[in-house]
XYZ file of C-alpha atoms in Angstrom:
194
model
C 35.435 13.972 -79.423
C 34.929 11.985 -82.735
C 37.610 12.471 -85.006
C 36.097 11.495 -88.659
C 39.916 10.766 -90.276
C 40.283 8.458 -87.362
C 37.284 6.661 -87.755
C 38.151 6.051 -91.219
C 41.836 5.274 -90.864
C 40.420 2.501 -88.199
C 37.695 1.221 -90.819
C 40.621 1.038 -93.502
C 42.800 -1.116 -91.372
C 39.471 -3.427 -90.649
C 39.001 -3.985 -93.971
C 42.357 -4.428 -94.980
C 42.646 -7.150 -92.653
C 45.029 -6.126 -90.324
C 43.142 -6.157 -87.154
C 44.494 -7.488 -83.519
C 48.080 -7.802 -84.843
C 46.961 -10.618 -87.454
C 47.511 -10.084 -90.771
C 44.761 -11.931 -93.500
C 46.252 -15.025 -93.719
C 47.066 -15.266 -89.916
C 43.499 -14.625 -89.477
C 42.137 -16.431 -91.585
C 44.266 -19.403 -89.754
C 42.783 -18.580 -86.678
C 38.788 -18.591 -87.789
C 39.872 -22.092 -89.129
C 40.330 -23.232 -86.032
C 37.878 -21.391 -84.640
C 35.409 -22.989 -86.464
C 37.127 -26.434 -86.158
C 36.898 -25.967 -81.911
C 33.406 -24.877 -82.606
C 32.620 -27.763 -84.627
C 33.904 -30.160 -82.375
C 31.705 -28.566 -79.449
C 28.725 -29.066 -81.891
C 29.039 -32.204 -82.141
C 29.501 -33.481 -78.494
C 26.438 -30.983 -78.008
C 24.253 -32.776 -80.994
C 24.929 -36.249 -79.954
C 23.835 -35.416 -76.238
C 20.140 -34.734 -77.545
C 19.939 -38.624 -78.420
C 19.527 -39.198 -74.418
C 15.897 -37.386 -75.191
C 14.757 -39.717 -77.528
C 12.219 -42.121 -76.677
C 13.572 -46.067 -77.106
C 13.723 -47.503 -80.467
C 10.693 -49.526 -79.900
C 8.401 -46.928 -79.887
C 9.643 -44.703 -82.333
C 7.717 -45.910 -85.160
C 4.207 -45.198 -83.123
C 4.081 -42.033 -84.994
C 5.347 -39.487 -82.542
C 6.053 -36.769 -84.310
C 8.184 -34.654 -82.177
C 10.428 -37.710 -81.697
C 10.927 -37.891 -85.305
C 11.187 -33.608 -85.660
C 14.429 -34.014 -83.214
C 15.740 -36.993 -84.443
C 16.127 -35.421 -87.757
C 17.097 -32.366 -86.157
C 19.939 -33.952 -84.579
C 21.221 -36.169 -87.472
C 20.983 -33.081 -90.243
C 22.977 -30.898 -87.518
C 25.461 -33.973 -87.310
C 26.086 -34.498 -90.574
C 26.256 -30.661 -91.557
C 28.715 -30.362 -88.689
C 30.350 -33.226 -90.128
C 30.530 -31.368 -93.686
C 31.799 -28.265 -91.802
C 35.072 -29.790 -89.487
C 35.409 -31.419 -93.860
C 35.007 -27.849 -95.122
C 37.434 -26.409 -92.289
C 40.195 -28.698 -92.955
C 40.197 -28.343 -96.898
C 40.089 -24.479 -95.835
C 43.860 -25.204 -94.234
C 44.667 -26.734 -97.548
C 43.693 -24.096 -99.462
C 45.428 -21.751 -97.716
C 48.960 -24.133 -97.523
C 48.186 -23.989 -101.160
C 47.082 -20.562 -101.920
C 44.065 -21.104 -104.065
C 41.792 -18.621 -104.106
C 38.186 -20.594 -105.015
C 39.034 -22.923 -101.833
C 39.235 -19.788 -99.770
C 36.025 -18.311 -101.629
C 34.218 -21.552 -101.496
C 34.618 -21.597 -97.858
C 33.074 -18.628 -97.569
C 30.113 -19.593 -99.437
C 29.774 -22.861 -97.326
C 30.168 -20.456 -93.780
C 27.121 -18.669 -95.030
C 25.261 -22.285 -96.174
C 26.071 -24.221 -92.601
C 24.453 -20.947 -90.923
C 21.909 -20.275 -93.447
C 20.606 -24.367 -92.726
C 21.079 -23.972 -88.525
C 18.694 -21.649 -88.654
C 16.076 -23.489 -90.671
C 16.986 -26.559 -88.588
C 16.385 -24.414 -85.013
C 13.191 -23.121 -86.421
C 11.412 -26.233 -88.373
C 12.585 -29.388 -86.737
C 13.088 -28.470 -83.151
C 9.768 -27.191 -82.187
C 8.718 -25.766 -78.856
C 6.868 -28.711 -77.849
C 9.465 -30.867 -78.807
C 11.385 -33.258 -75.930
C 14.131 -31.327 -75.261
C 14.027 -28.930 -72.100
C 13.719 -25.151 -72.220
C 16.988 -24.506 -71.330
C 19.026 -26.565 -74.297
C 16.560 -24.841 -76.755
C 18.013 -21.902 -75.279
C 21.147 -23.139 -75.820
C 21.087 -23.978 -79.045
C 19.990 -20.339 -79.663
C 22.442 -18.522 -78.228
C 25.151 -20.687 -79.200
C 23.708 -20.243 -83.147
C 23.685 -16.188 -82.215
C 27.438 -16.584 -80.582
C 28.772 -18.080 -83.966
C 27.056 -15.919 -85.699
C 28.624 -12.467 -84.364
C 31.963 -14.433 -84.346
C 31.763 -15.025 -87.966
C 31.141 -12.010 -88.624
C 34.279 -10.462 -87.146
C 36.286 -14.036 -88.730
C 35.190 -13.299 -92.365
C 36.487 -9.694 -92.135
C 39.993 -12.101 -92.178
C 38.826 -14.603 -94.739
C 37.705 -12.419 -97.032
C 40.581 -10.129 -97.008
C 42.901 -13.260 -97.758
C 40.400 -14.135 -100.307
C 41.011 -10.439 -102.051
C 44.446 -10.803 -101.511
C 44.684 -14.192 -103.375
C 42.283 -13.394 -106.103
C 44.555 -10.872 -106.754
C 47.794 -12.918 -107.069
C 45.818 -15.503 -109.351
C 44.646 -12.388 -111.578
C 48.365 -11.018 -111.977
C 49.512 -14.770 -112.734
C 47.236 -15.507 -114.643
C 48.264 -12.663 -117.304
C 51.062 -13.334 -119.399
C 51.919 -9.707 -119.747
C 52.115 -8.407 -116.089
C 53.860 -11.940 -115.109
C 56.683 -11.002 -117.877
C 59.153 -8.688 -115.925
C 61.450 -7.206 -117.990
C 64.836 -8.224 -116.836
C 68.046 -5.698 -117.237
C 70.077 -6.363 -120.032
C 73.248 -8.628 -118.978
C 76.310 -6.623 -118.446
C 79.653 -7.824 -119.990
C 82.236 -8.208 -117.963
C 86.066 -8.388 -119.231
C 87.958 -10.691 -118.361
C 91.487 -10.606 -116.084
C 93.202 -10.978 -119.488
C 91.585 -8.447 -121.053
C 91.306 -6.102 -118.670
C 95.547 -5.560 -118.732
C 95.676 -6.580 -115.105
């Protein structure tokens, strides 16, 4: 039977960012090099479309699909590029604890898949010279990364919180002021008649 306060009590903990024994930070560590593995796997994946291409000499004849997945493969490359860039400032931001790094990773997540899926669906047409079963490939890989980030960012995000947070506490003077005990005196051996 569904219990409702369990349900919610398991949503909480999602969101909170304590899922699978990783904390926000931890997990946010792991999609890192998640999407760092990933990226590397893109790559070797992009550059293996080249062997498709018709020779050099007759690329300039005008064949369009030649020139659809040529710039299909060299906009994936160099956004992959930008990403394994992104992913490794993203381990610096966290060494560091800045919270826009974090955020701006985020926002460049949602840009790399936002632009693979313009890049599946304008420059590698049906037609084009690749076989049936790499298009495929490319489409299910694009639809595995995408259900992966979503269960990745629940992490990033929650660090994000977490260190927007400690940058909106420091960055007010009055909650960073703590008010310290006043000093107690102590006598000294002298005084004290001992």
């Amino acid at each position: 039977m569904l219990n409702i306060r369990n349900v919610f009590s398991r949503l909480k903990k999602l969101f909170s960012g304590d899922v699978c024994g990783l904390n926000a930070k931890e997990g946010t560590i792991v999609a890192g090099l998640f999407m760092l593995m990933v990226s590397i796997m893109q790559l070797i994946f992009e550059a293996g479309h080249f062997r498709y291409l018709t020779p050099l000499d007759t690329f300039g004849s005008g064949d369009n699909e030649d020139s659809n997945l040529y710039a299909f493969c060299i906009g994936s490359i160099i956004f992959t590029c930008l990403t394994i860039i992104a992913v490794i400032l993203l381990f610096l931001f966290i060494w560091k604890e800045i919270f826009w790094g974090v955020a701006g990773y985020i926002t460049w997540i949602f840009l790399y898949e936002i632009s693979k899926i313009c890049f599946l669906s304008v420059l590698m047409p049906v037609n084009s010279g690749l076989p049936s079963s790499v298009q495929a490939l490319e489409w299910f890989g694009l639809t595995m990364r995408l259900l992966a980030h979503i269960f990745w960012m629940v992490f990033v995000t929650a660090y994000a919180i977490e260190l927007y947070k400690i940058s909106r506490n420091t960055d007010d003077s009055s909650k960073t002021k703590r008010k310290t005990p006043p000093k107690l005196k102590f006598a000294k051996v002298k005084e004290m008649g001992v």
